[in-house]
């Protein structure tokens, strides 16, 4: 039966499930700023269809994410969802969203969302937890010449999976992770953990939120000199103003950098600053959600602005290939995870400020790195104990 014209012409409701309270709030708010900037640039109209955005605050915890997901689906009747922010949130709602056939642009890094437990209604448009740690490991071993690493990360799924990816590649290249340390998500004093960073020539860091700022300051104040490398959260451009000279030389690996010198990135930065002011903090969070809008627009252009068939919509999303975005080229693999250019940066002091400068790019970075996907998926998901430490 054809859909009534009134339904086709009604605004398309999209849900944005993000964090606006708690220790992850800053990143979640930046995500909202990114998609809002894109929609404002398009006058809230994509492929001829008016867009209505409904934002829900998950609170940064699994129970809150589940409650808000149910509200978006059953009360707000959204046609698709962007989010949630954190891995432990997405794991709590992924089955519910799949059961209701809600197309989801996942942000959280939980590996299995697009790996062993991939479902047909989820694509990840940010990066998997380990995806940025492969270039970090490659750079640490090949460019920095490091051989022995201690890893320290937040004591939850995202931290485990970051460290797992780093360890796997670093050791496959010939290095060794000699110790793995796990700190609570909002640790005020890292001294007990820092004291265990011994017998290594590099520290692989997997902290999130404001934790890297506290950690790096304490690490250097206690006299530790090992270079620091890490993934997408240790030195996002949004938190760089919190660092001092202690961060100089820190290496971060990430799918977006403020200093990407392209017309697309310059246009994005001009737009977000127009709407939120020149002092707005801009980094991966807002850039990823801005590109979410580009992906949504490309998929809706194929369907004539309709999203009444979730299966066809997700098929259209997975077929999206964009050469020109603020992040650089993006596409999707057969499991629904984004493939992108990854940027390795070094923190430098410029004009009295600590900023990131790109030192190497890794085009076409996959969630499987260069491993065979079928062999990769035959192994367990990265965890606290996998891969195990070599003794």
mmCIF file of C-alpha atoms in Angstrom, residues 33 76 80 97 167 170 182 231 240 246 259 296 329 336:
data_model
loop_
_atom_site.group_PDB
_atom_site.id
_atom_site.type_symbol
_atom_site.label_atom_id
_atom_site.label_comp_id
_atom_site.label_asym_id
_atom_site.label_seq_id
_atom_site.Cartn_x
_atom_site.Cartn_y
_atom_site.Cartn_z
ATOM 1 C CA UNK A 33 26.841 20.967 18.133
ATOM 2 C CA UNK A 76 8.888 10.488 19.936
ATOM 3 C CA UNK A 80 16.532 6.849 13.103
ATOM 4 C CA UNK A 97 17.100 -0.807 18.638
ATOM 5 C CA UNK A 167 48.894 -4.587 21.987
ATOM 6 C CA UNK A 170 52.577 -3.605 18.509
ATOM 7 C CA UNK A 182 43.232 -0.018 34.495
ATOM 8 C CA UNK A 231 44.112 7.068 20.415
ATOM 9 C CA UNK A 240 44.016 20.919 24.385
ATOM 10 C CA UNK A 246 53.768 18.709 30.030
ATOM 11 C CA UNK A 259 44.691 21.385 11.039
ATOM 12 C CA UNK A 296 22.283 11.025 6.160
ATOM 13 C CA UNK A 329 37.279 10.513 2.457
ATOM 14 C CA UNK A 336 28.758 -1.333 8.657
#
